[in-house]
mmCIF file of C-alpha atoms and ligand atoms in Angstrom:
data_model
loop_
_atom_site.group_PDB
_atom_site.id
_atom_site.type_symbol
_atom_site.label_atom_id
_atom_site.label_comp_id
_atom_site.label_asym_id
_atom_site.label_seq_id
_atom_site.Cartn_x
_atom_site.Cartn_y
_atom_site.Cartn_z
ATOM 1 C CA MET A 229 -0.098 0.027 0.030
ATOM 2 C CA ALA A 230 2.131 2.992 -1.126
ATOM 3 C CA ILE A 231 1.565 6.173 0.353
ATOM 4 C CA ASN A 232 0.451 8.986 -1.776
ATOM 5 C CA LYS A 233 2.431 11.485 -0.450
ATOM 6 C CA GLU A 234 1.424 14.607 -2.293
ATOM 7 C CA PHE A 235 -1.869 14.119 -0.843
ATOM 8 C CA LEU A 236 -0.733 13.442 2.743
ATOM 9 C CA TYR A 237 2.359 16.259 2.489
ATOM 10 C CA ASP A 238 -0.773 18.313 1.042
ATOM 11 C CA ILE A 239 -2.952 17.653 4.461
ATOM 12 C CA LEU A 240 0.179 17.751 6.336
ATOM 13 C CA LYS A 241 0.680 21.871 5.865
ATOM 14 C CA THR A 242 -3.015 22.820 5.761
ATOM 15 C CA GLY A 243 -3.996 24.562 9.147
ATOM 16 C CA SER A 244 -6.574 23.110 11.077
ATOM 17 C CA VAL A 245 -7.436 24.053 14.119
ATOM 18 C CA SER A 246 -10.511 22.319 15.956
ATOM 19 C CA GLY A 247 -13.242 24.560 14.832
ATOM 20 C CA ASN A 248 -11.690 25.709 11.452
ATOM 21 C CA GLU A 249 -11.017 22.150 9.609
ATOM 22 C CA ALA A 250 -13.034 23.705 6.352
ATOM 23 C CA GLU A 251 -9.551 24.079 4.051
ATOM 24 C CA LEU A 252 -8.383 20.706 5.120
ATOM 25 C CA GLU A 253 -11.807 19.191 4.804
ATOM 26 C CA LYS A 254 -12.191 20.106 1.258
ATOM 27 C CA LYS A 255 -8.987 19.040 -0.148
ATOM 28 C CA ILE A 256 -10.135 15.781 1.376
ATOM 29 C CA PHE A 257 -13.595 16.465 -0.179
ATOM 30 C CA ASP A 258 -12.222 17.133 -3.872
ATOM 31 C CA TYR A 259 -9.396 14.053 -3.244
ATOM 32 C CA MET A 260 -12.276 10.938 -2.604
ATOM 33 C CA ARG A 261 -15.546 13.102 -4.962
ATOM 34 C CA ASP A 262 -14.552 10.276 -8.251
ATOM 35 C CA LYS A 263 -13.387 7.470 -5.780
ATOM 36 C CA ALA A 264 -15.551 6.865 -3.156
ATOM 37 C CA ASP A 265 -19.199 5.360 -3.991
ATOM 38 C CA SER A 266 -20.349 8.099 -2.527
ATOM 39 C CA VAL A 267 -18.940 11.688 -0.520
ATOM 40 C CA SER A 268 -20.775 13.959 1.702
ATOM 41 C CA VAL A 269 -20.214 16.997 3.790
ATOM 42 C CA ASP A 270 -22.465 17.829 6.660
ATOM 43 C CA GLU A 271 -22.710 21.393 9.059
ATOM 44 C CA LEU A 272 -20.056 21.117 11.252
ATOM 45 C CA GLY A 273 -17.951 20.218 8.085
ATOM 46 C CA ASN A 274 -16.914 16.587 8.506
ATOM 47 C CA VAL A 275 -16.000 14.715 5.176
ATOM 48 C CA LEU A 276 -18.222 11.261 5.030
ATOM 49 C CA ALA A 277 -16.766 8.958 2.110
ATOM 50 C CA ALA A 278 -18.766 5.694 1.259
ATOM 51 C CA VAL A 279 -18.368 2.337 -0.110
ATOM 52 C CA ASN A 280 -21.927 0.498 -0.418
ATOM 53 C CA PRO A 281 -24.053 3.197 0.747
ATOM 54 C CA ASN A 282 -27.196 1.037 0.459
ATOM 55 C CA ALA A 283 -25.527 -1.693 3.103
ATOM 56 C CA GLU A 284 -27.655 -2.335 6.040
ATOM 57 C CA PHE A 285 -24.797 -3.357 7.762
ATOM 58 C CA LYS A 286 -22.230 -0.636 9.093
ATOM 59 C CA VAL A 287 -18.689 0.071 9.528
ATOM 60 C CA LEU A 288 -17.657 3.730 10.237
ATOM 61 C CA ALA A 289 -13.936 4.454 10.964
ATOM 62 C CA ALA A 290 -12.669 7.736 11.858
ATOM 63 C CA GLY A 291 -9.862 9.764 11.862
ATOM 64 C CA HIS A 292 -9.469 13.291 13.341
ATOM 65 C CA ALA A 293 -8.658 16.560 10.811
ATOM 66 C CA ASP A 294 -8.378 19.062 13.523
ATOM 67 C CA GLU A 295 -5.416 19.968 15.027
ATOM 68 C CA ILE A 296 -4.625 22.098 18.349
ATOM 69 C CA GLY A 297 -3.332 25.431 18.389
ATOM 70 C CA LEU A 298 -4.379 28.525 19.555
ATOM 71 C CA MET A 299 -7.029 31.619 19.411
ATOM 72 C CA VAL A 300 -6.434 35.017 18.960
ATOM 73 C CA SER A 301 -8.457 36.426 22.455
ATOM 74 C CA ALA A 302 -7.321 39.759 22.219
ATOM 75 C CA ILE A 303 -4.936 42.579 20.674
ATOM 76 C CA GLY A 304 -2.536 44.701 23.135
ATOM 77 C CA GLY A 305 -2.340 48.598 22.098
ATOM 78 C CA ASP A 306 1.032 47.870 21.124
ATOM 79 C CA GLY A 307 -0.182 45.322 18.622
ATOM 80 C CA MET A 308 0.689 42.611 19.858
ATOM 81 C CA LEU A 309 -1.763 39.340 19.700
ATOM 82 C CA LYS A 310 -2.841 37.731 22.965
ATOM 83 C CA VAL A 311 -4.552 34.352 22.839
ATOM 84 C CA THR A 312 -6.212 30.978 24.782
ATOM 85 C CA ARG A 313 -5.321 27.480 23.746
ATOM 86 C CA ILE A 314 -7.139 25.489 21.766
ATOM 87 C CA GLY A 315 -6.814 21.690 22.719
ATOM 88 C CA GLY A 316 -4.231 19.968 24.738
ATOM 89 C CA ILE A 317 -1.323 22.137 23.397
ATOM 90 C CA TYR A 318 2.286 22.731 25.467
ATOM 91 C CA THR A 319 2.372 26.329 25.753
ATOM 92 C CA THR A 320 6.643 26.322 26.521
ATOM 93 C CA THR A 321 7.065 25.475 22.774
ATOM 94 C CA TYR A 322 5.340 28.626 21.515
ATOM 95 C CA PRO A 323 7.625 30.774 22.908
ATOM 96 C CA GLY A 324 10.957 31.909 19.847
ATOM 97 C CA HIS A 325 9.022 30.141 17.300
ATOM 98 C CA LYS A 326 7.045 31.077 14.434
ATOM 99 C CA VAL A 327 2.981 30.588 13.897
ATOM 100 C CA ARG A 328 0.498 31.225 11.259
ATOM 101 C CA VAL A 329 -2.315 33.345 12.205
ATOM 102 C CA TYR A 330 -5.906 31.980 9.702
ATOM 103 C CA THR A 331 -7.974 35.443 9.184
ATOM 104 C CA LYS A 332 -10.042 35.465 6.530
ATOM 105 C CA ASN A 333 -7.900 37.218 3.974
ATOM 106 C CA GLY A 334 -5.623 34.716 4.425
ATOM 107 C CA VAL A 335 -2.157 33.634 6.636
ATOM 108 C CA ILE A 336 -0.437 36.087 8.229
ATOM 109 C CA TYR A 337 2.798 35.539 10.230
ATOM 110 C CA GLY A 338 3.619 36.051 13.332
ATOM 111 C CA ALA A 339 6.714 35.302 15.884
ATOM 112 C CA VAL A 340 5.870 34.892 19.573
ATOM 113 C CA ALA A 341 7.082 36.666 21.539
ATOM 114 C CA ASN A 342 10.478 35.169 23.843
ATOM 115 C CA SER A 343 13.295 36.016 26.310
ATOM 116 C CA ARG A 344 15.117 34.862 28.793
ATOM 117 C CA SER A 345 12.888 35.522 31.745
ATOM 118 C CA ILE A 346 10.131 34.164 29.603
ATOM 119 C CA ALA A 347 12.115 31.020 28.456
ATOM 120 C CA LYS A 348 12.758 30.869 32.499
ATOM 121 C CA ASN A 349 8.924 30.327 33.190
ATOM 122 C CA LYS A 350 7.930 26.393 32.959
ATOM 123 C CA ASP A 351 4.315 27.721 34.291
ATOM 124 C CA ILE A 352 4.110 29.913 31.197
ATOM 125 C CA GLU A 353 0.348 30.021 30.300
ATOM 126 C CA ALA A 354 -1.606 30.413 26.681
ATOM 127 C CA SER A 355 -2.700 33.987 28.543
ATOM 128 C CA ASP A 356 1.256 35.063 28.561
ATOM 129 C CA LEU A 357 2.106 34.423 24.983
ATOM 130 C CA CYS A 358 2.450 37.743 22.601
ATOM 131 C CA ILE A 359 2.515 36.630 19.078
ATOM 132 C CA ASP A 360 4.391 39.789 16.902
ATOM 133 C CA ILE A 361 3.337 40.184 13.643
ATOM 134 C CA GLY A 362 5.087 42.936 12.659
ATOM 135 C CA ALA A 363 1.789 45.421 13.529
ATOM 136 C CA LYS A 364 2.419 49.056 14.563
ATOM 137 C CA ASP A 365 -0.104 49.630 17.312
ATOM 138 C CA ARG A 366 -3.556 47.803 17.660
ATOM 139 C CA GLU A 367 -5.613 49.602 15.505
ATOM 140 C CA ASP A 368 -3.155 48.592 12.768
ATOM 141 C CA ALA A 369 -3.202 44.784 13.707
ATOM 142 C CA LEU A 370 -6.788 45.173 13.291
ATOM 143 C CA LYS A 371 -6.002 45.814 9.972
ATOM 144 C CA TYR A 372 -4.850 41.940 9.136
ATOM 145 C CA VAL A 373 -5.905 40.165 12.439
ATOM 146 C CA GLU A 374 -9.384 39.534 13.666
ATOM 147 C CA LEU A 375 -10.558 38.333 17.228
ATOM 148 C CA GLY A 376 -11.446 34.254 17.405
ATOM 149 C CA ASP A 377 -8.537 34.231 14.164
ATOM 150 C CA THR A 378 -7.017 30.697 14.917
ATOM 151 C CA VAL A 379 -3.075 30.065 15.135
ATOM 152 C CA THR A 380 -0.509 26.985 14.440
ATOM 153 C CA PHE A 381 3.331 26.862 14.527
ATOM 154 C CA ASP A 382 4.542 27.264 11.004
ATOM 155 C CA THR A 383 6.224 24.752 10.260
ATOM 156 C CA ASP A 384 6.696 22.034 7.233
ATOM 157 C CA VAL A 385 7.005 18.615 6.474
ATOM 158 C CA ARG A 386 10.302 17.059 6.379
ATOM 159 C CA GLU A 387 11.668 13.228 5.800
ATOM 160 C CA LEU A 388 14.187 12.403 8.201
ATOM 161 C CA VAL A 389 16.208 9.301 7.725
ATOM 162 C CA ASN A 390 14.740 5.709 7.662
ATOM 163 C CA GLY A 391 10.950 6.029 6.308
ATOM 164 C CA ARG A 392 10.283 8.550 9.223
ATOM 165 C CA ILE A 393 8.927 12.459 8.612
ATOM 166 C CA THR A 394 8.691 15.074 11.529
ATOM 167 C CA GLY A 395 5.159 17.686 11.094
ATOM 168 C CA ARG A 396 3.313 19.347 13.739
ATOM 169 C CA ALA A 397 0.005 18.018 14.025
ATOM 170 C CA LEU A 398 0.373 14.307 12.255
ATOM 171 C CA ASP A 399 -2.030 13.672 15.323
ATOM 172 C CA ASP A 400 -3.951 13.349 13.676
ATOM 173 C CA ARG A 401 -4.329 14.437 9.833
ATOM 174 C CA LEU A 402 -2.266 10.639 9.364
ATOM 175 C CA GLY A 403 -5.472 8.777 10.695
ATOM 176 C CA ALA A 404 -8.156 11.156 8.494
ATOM 177 C CA TYR A 405 -5.745 9.969 5.550
ATOM 178 C CA ILE A 406 -5.554 6.775 6.804
ATOM 179 C CA VAL A 407 -9.277 6.382 7.039
ATOM 180 C CA MET A 408 -10.000 7.545 3.560
ATOM 181 C CA GLU A 409 -7.071 5.635 1.439
ATOM 182 C CA ALA A 410 -7.970 2.259 3.672
ATOM 183 C CA LEU A 411 -11.808 2.673 1.905
ATOM 184 C CA LEU A 412 -10.552 2.624 -1.324
ATOM 185 C CA GLU A 413 -8.330 -0.686 -0.727
ATOM 186 C CA ALA A 414 -11.406 -1.311 0.808
ATOM 187 C CA LYS A 415 -13.879 -0.402 -2.022
ATOM 188 C CA LYS A 416 -10.771 -2.207 -5.048
ATOM 189 C CA ARG A 417 -10.919 -5.037 -3.429
ATOM 190 C CA GLY A 418 -14.714 -5.794 -3.494
ATOM 191 C CA ALA A 419 -15.645 -5.334 0.353
ATOM 192 C CA SER A 420 -19.524 -6.485 0.925
ATOM 193 C CA VAL A 421 -20.703 -4.725 3.596
ATOM 194 C CA GLY A 422 -21.342 -0.157 4.350
ATOM 195 C CA CYS A 423 -17.381 1.256 4.565
ATOM 196 C CA TYR A 424 -17.685 4.555 5.847
ATOM 197 C CA SER A 425 -14.620 6.886 6.794
ATOM 198 C CA VAL A 426 -14.690 10.255 8.294
ATOM 199 C CA ALA A 427 -12.307 12.893 8.345
ATOM 200 C CA SER A 428 -13.569 13.794 11.707
ATOM 201 C CA THR A 429 -13.941 17.678 12.918
ATOM 202 C CA GLY A 430 -13.354 19.247 16.651
ATOM 203 C CA GLU A 431 -11.918 15.599 18.368
ATOM 204 C CA GLU A 432 -8.629 17.866 19.553
ATOM 205 C CA THR A 433 -11.743 19.985 21.780
ATOM 206 C CA THR A 434 -15.757 18.701 22.035
ATOM 207 C CA GLY A 435 -15.598 15.370 20.275
ATOM 208 C CA ASN A 436 -19.091 16.789 18.560
ATOM 209 C CA GLY A 437 -17.853 15.686 15.005
ATOM 210 C CA ALA A 438 -17.540 11.931 15.645
ATOM 211 C CA TYR A 439 -20.805 12.824 17.516
ATOM 212 C CA PHE A 440 -22.765 14.103 14.905
ATOM 213 C CA THR A 441 -21.249 11.651 12.339
ATOM 214 C CA ALA A 442 -22.017 8.492 13.603
ATOM 215 C CA ALA A 443 -25.449 8.977 15.104
ATOM 216 C CA ARG A 444 -26.268 9.744 11.324
ATOM 217 C CA VAL A 445 -24.797 7.160 9.853
ATOM 218 C CA LYS A 446 -25.961 4.480 12.978
ATOM 219 C CA PRO A 447 -22.873 2.433 12.417
ATOM 220 C CA ASN A 448 -23.053 -1.396 14.144
ATOM 221 C CA ILE A 449 -19.313 -1.217 14.620
ATOM 222 C CA ALA A 450 -17.044 1.966 14.421
ATOM 223 C CA ILE A 451 -12.504 2.194 14.404
ATOM 224 C CA ALA A 452 -11.852 5.076 15.595
ATOM 225 C CA VAL A 453 -7.796 5.842 13.921
ATOM 226 C CA ASP A 454 -5.732 7.981 16.344
ATOM 227 C CA VAL A 455 -2.455 8.241 17.353
ATOM 228 C CA THR A 456 -0.681 7.224 20.463
ATOM 229 C CA TYR A 457 2.243 7.850 22.680
ATOM 230 C CA THR A 458 5.612 5.737 21.736
ATOM 231 C CA SER A 459 7.819 4.664 24.659
ATOM 232 C CA ASP A 460 11.021 4.941 22.752
ATOM 233 C CA ASN A 461 12.064 8.022 23.030
ATOM 234 C CA CYS A 462 13.255 10.642 26.617
ATOM 235 C CA GLY A 463 10.909 11.177 28.970
ATOM 236 C CA ILE A 464 8.089 8.501 28.064
ATOM 237 C CA SER A 465 7.231 5.845 30.720
ATOM 238 C CA ASP A 466 6.374 2.375 29.105
ATOM 239 C CA ALA A 467 4.321 2.127 32.273
ATOM 240 C CA GLU A 468 2.330 4.803 31.487
ATOM 241 C CA THR A 469 2.086 4.243 27.754
ATOM 242 C CA GLY A 470 2.896 0.196 26.863
ATOM 243 C CA ASP A 471 6.273 -0.762 25.696
ATOM 244 C CA ILE A 472 5.549 1.179 21.661
ATOM 245 C CA ALA A 473 8.026 2.004 18.941
ATOM 246 C CA LEU A 474 7.719 3.737 15.778
ATOM 247 C CA GLY A 475 8.028 1.127 12.604
ATOM 248 C CA LYS A 476 6.757 -1.510 14.729
ATOM 249 C CA GLY A 477 3.103 -1.617 13.506
ATOM 250 C CA PRO A 478 -0.632 -0.355 14.215
ATOM 251 C CA VAL A 479 -1.454 -0.356 17.825
ATOM 252 C CA ILE A 480 -4.180 -2.573 18.967
ATOM 253 C CA CYS A 481 -5.354 -0.573 22.351
ATOM 254 C CA ASN A 482 -7.352 -2.540 25.632
ATOM 255 C CA ASN A 483 -9.342 -1.123 27.540
ATOM 256 C CA PRO A 484 -12.895 -1.789 29.544
ATOM 257 C CA SER A 485 -14.676 0.470 26.621
ATOM 258 C CA ILE A 486 -13.111 -1.655 23.462
ATOM 259 C CA HIS A 487 -14.882 -4.230 22.367
ATOM 260 C CA LYS A 488 -12.963 -7.765 22.511
ATOM 261 C CA LYS A 489 -14.269 -9.709 19.635
ATOM 262 C CA LEU A 490 -13.164 -6.439 17.421
ATOM 263 C CA ASN A 491 -9.258 -6.454 18.776
ATOM 264 C CA GLU A 492 -9.683 -9.990 18.151
ATOM 265 C CA ARG A 493 -10.212 -10.300 15.113
ATOM 266 C CA LEU A 494 -7.786 -6.929 14.351
ATOM 267 C CA ARG A 495 -5.233 -9.339 15.913
ATOM 268 C CA ALA A 496 -6.034 -12.532 13.945
ATOM 269 C CA LEU A 497 -6.046 -9.901 10.426
ATOM 270 C CA ALA A 498 -2.807 -8.465 10.995
ATOM 271 C CA LYS A 499 -1.412 -12.376 12.057
ATOM 272 C CA LYS A 500 -2.857 -13.142 8.790
ATOM 273 C CA LEU A 501 -0.719 -10.176 7.082
ATOM 274 C CA ASP A 502 2.457 -11.024 8.906
ATOM 275 C CA MET A 503 1.888 -8.067 9.847
ATOM 276 C CA PRO A 504 3.607 -6.773 13.477
ATOM 277 C CA ILE A 505 1.466 -4.923 15.535
ATOM 278 C CA GLN A 506 1.391 -3.581 19.306
ATOM 279 C CA ILE A 507 -0.482 -3.667 21.769
ATOM 280 C CA GLU A 508 -1.057 -0.956 24.656
ATOM 281 C CA ALA A 509 -3.301 -0.470 27.783
ATOM 282 C CA ALA A 510 -5.418 2.146 28.542
ATOM 283 C CA SER A 511 -8.097 3.029 31.248
ATOM 284 C CA GLY A 512 -11.623 4.048 31.422
ATOM 285 C CA ARG A 513 -11.481 6.313 28.295
ATOM 286 C CA THR A 514 -9.720 5.996 24.796
ATOM 287 C CA GLY A 515 -9.599 9.965 24.309
ATOM 288 C CA THR A 516 -10.239 10.167 20.926
ATOM 289 C CA ASP A 517 -13.268 9.500 18.536
ATOM 290 C CA GLY A 518 -13.614 6.331 19.863
ATOM 291 C CA ASP A 519 -15.010 7.023 22.864
ATOM 292 C CA THR A 520 -17.863 9.403 21.158
ATOM 293 C CA MET A 521 -19.231 7.040 18.463
ATOM 294 C CA HIS A 522 -19.309 4.166 21.453
ATOM 295 C CA ARG A 523 -21.439 6.273 23.114
ATOM 296 C CA THR A 524 -24.417 7.856 19.845
ATOM 297 C CA GLY A 525 -27.505 5.998 19.699
ATOM 298 C CA LEU A 526 -28.077 2.237 21.134
ATOM 299 C CA GLY A 527 -24.237 2.498 21.661
ATOM 300 C CA VAL A 528 -21.934 0.763 19.310
ATOM 301 C CA PRO A 529 -18.716 -1.223 19.526
ATOM 302 C CA PHE A 530 -15.819 -0.197 18.648
ATOM 303 C CA ALA A 531 -11.919 -0.908 18.547
ATOM 304 C CA LEU A 532 -9.446 1.600 17.929
ATOM 305 C CA ILE A 533 -5.963 1.396 15.507
ATOM 306 C CA SER A 534 -3.112 3.867 16.939
ATOM 307 C CA ILE A 535 -0.218 5.148 14.935
ATOM 308 C CA PRO A 536 2.667 5.401 16.857
ATOM 309 C CA LEU A 537 3.524 8.735 17.250
ATOM 310 C CA ARG A 538 6.403 10.005 19.131
ATOM 311 C CA TYR A 539 6.258 14.400 20.521
ATOM 312 C CA MET A 540 2.437 14.131 20.215
ATOM 313 C CA HIS A 541 1.203 17.566 20.434
ATOM 314 C CA ASN A 542 5.077 19.066 19.697
ATOM 315 C CA PRO A 543 5.633 20.672 16.573
ATOM 316 C CA ASN A 544 7.879 18.290 15.552
ATOM 317 C CA GLU A 545 5.941 15.027 15.749
ATOM 318 C CA VAL A 546 7.745 12.561 14.258
ATOM 319 C CA CYS A 547 5.949 8.721 12.647
ATOM 320 C CA ASP A 548 7.151 6.073 10.485
ATOM 321 C CA LEU A 549 5.623 5.922 7.278
ATOM 322 C CA LYS A 550 5.895 2.092 7.113
ATOM 323 C CA ASP A 551 3.579 1.890 10.164
ATOM 324 C CA VAL A 552 1.181 4.471 8.855
ATOM 325 C CA GLU A 553 1.145 2.071 5.726
ATOM 326 C CA ASP A 554 0.038 -0.714 7.665
ATOM 327 C CA CYS A 555 -2.451 0.844 9.378
ATOM 328 C CA ILE A 556 -4.491 1.342 6.050
ATOM 329 C CA THR A 557 -4.025 -2.017 5.397
ATOM 330 C CA LEU A 558 -5.031 -3.637 8.423
ATOM 331 C CA LEU A 559 -8.168 -1.462 8.375
ATOM 332 C CA ALA A 560 -8.833 -2.388 4.893
ATOM 333 C CA GLU A 561 -8.781 -6.035 5.395
ATOM 334 C CA PHE A 562 -10.837 -4.936 8.614
ATOM 335 C CA PHE A 563 -13.326 -3.348 6.135
ATOM 336 C CA ILE A 564 -13.511 -6.270 3.944
ATOM 337 C CA ASP A 565 -13.165 -9.256 6.944
ATOM 338 C CA CYS A 566 -16.543 -7.769 7.924
ATOM 339 C CA SER A 567 -19.941 -9.546 7.305
ATOM 340 C CA ALA A 568 -23.332 -9.344 7.965
ATOM 341 C CA ASP A 569 -23.650 -12.415 10.111
ATOM 342 C CA MET A 570 -20.582 -11.216 12.179
ATOM 343 C CA GLU A 571 -21.494 -12.243 15.879
ATOM 344 C CA LEU A 572 -20.449 -9.319 18.154
ATOM 345 C CA LYS A 573 -21.910 -10.328 21.460
ATOM 346 C CA PRO A 574 -19.550 -12.425 24.032
ATOM 347 C CA PHE A 575 -22.086 -14.974 24.113
HETATM 348 ZN ZN1 LIG B 1469 -5.551 12.644 18.287
#
């Protein structure tokens, strides 16, 4: 399953702060338009692609298109932008970094103020950050920026050695890419059930995107595809994350709410494919769209396929493209393996 780097890197370069995902969703919509059996967008901007949309038995896979970031909350008399957090950012990663402000007239660039005293402040809050867009004063800044505009790091995608890449918000634009490519692979290989993939909005903040989608699709099974922490880098404990490494394959999650039979199926399929997989443990909730889809309608059995990721929620997240490929293959195989008569009750 070769990666379409041109499309993937385009996704990863596009701004999609939670609540402001339309530019990215439009790209996914256009990419899928002539390839899936049906593609639609809802009022929240979720792009939903389907294969066999008339089938009664439905499997819904979700990868979230939104990313964490900042939102302009105020502008000082000196023209500096003040911000609030959108999602689980590390505030200490912002000072000294270049950023993009997504305005109605396009991107405005900024520099986040830093100094010896700011750099020493480990308890820095989002409200302490100041973004310098070059404005002379408040009035000047308001010519370019509105309150409520969103902000991300100004980063690019870079290829590292050994098929690894770095960029911001691989969480979870990788997942949005994976669910779409897996759907197309399932179509090519003749899946029999209704297969649905959504590039969901709002996962990092409200979870509403996956909620709307699952509530409307009413799937029999839901699969979330998201990133997970690896334990193969400094500052991470394997007792917390499980023994997870880059390049060792998709991660299957065990927790009280994840469906054991779906996990067994995923493990059996990986074995059949001769694909390495890794196992992680999570407590009551997974903190992904899986939790949200699970609680829609009369309840939806779900599983979580995770992509190993280093430095989650930092400007330099790192993944291995081999893991991305394997996640696509595994999810496609899952779509194909599902049948309308599959038994989901434990006994
Ligand atoms: Zn995520």
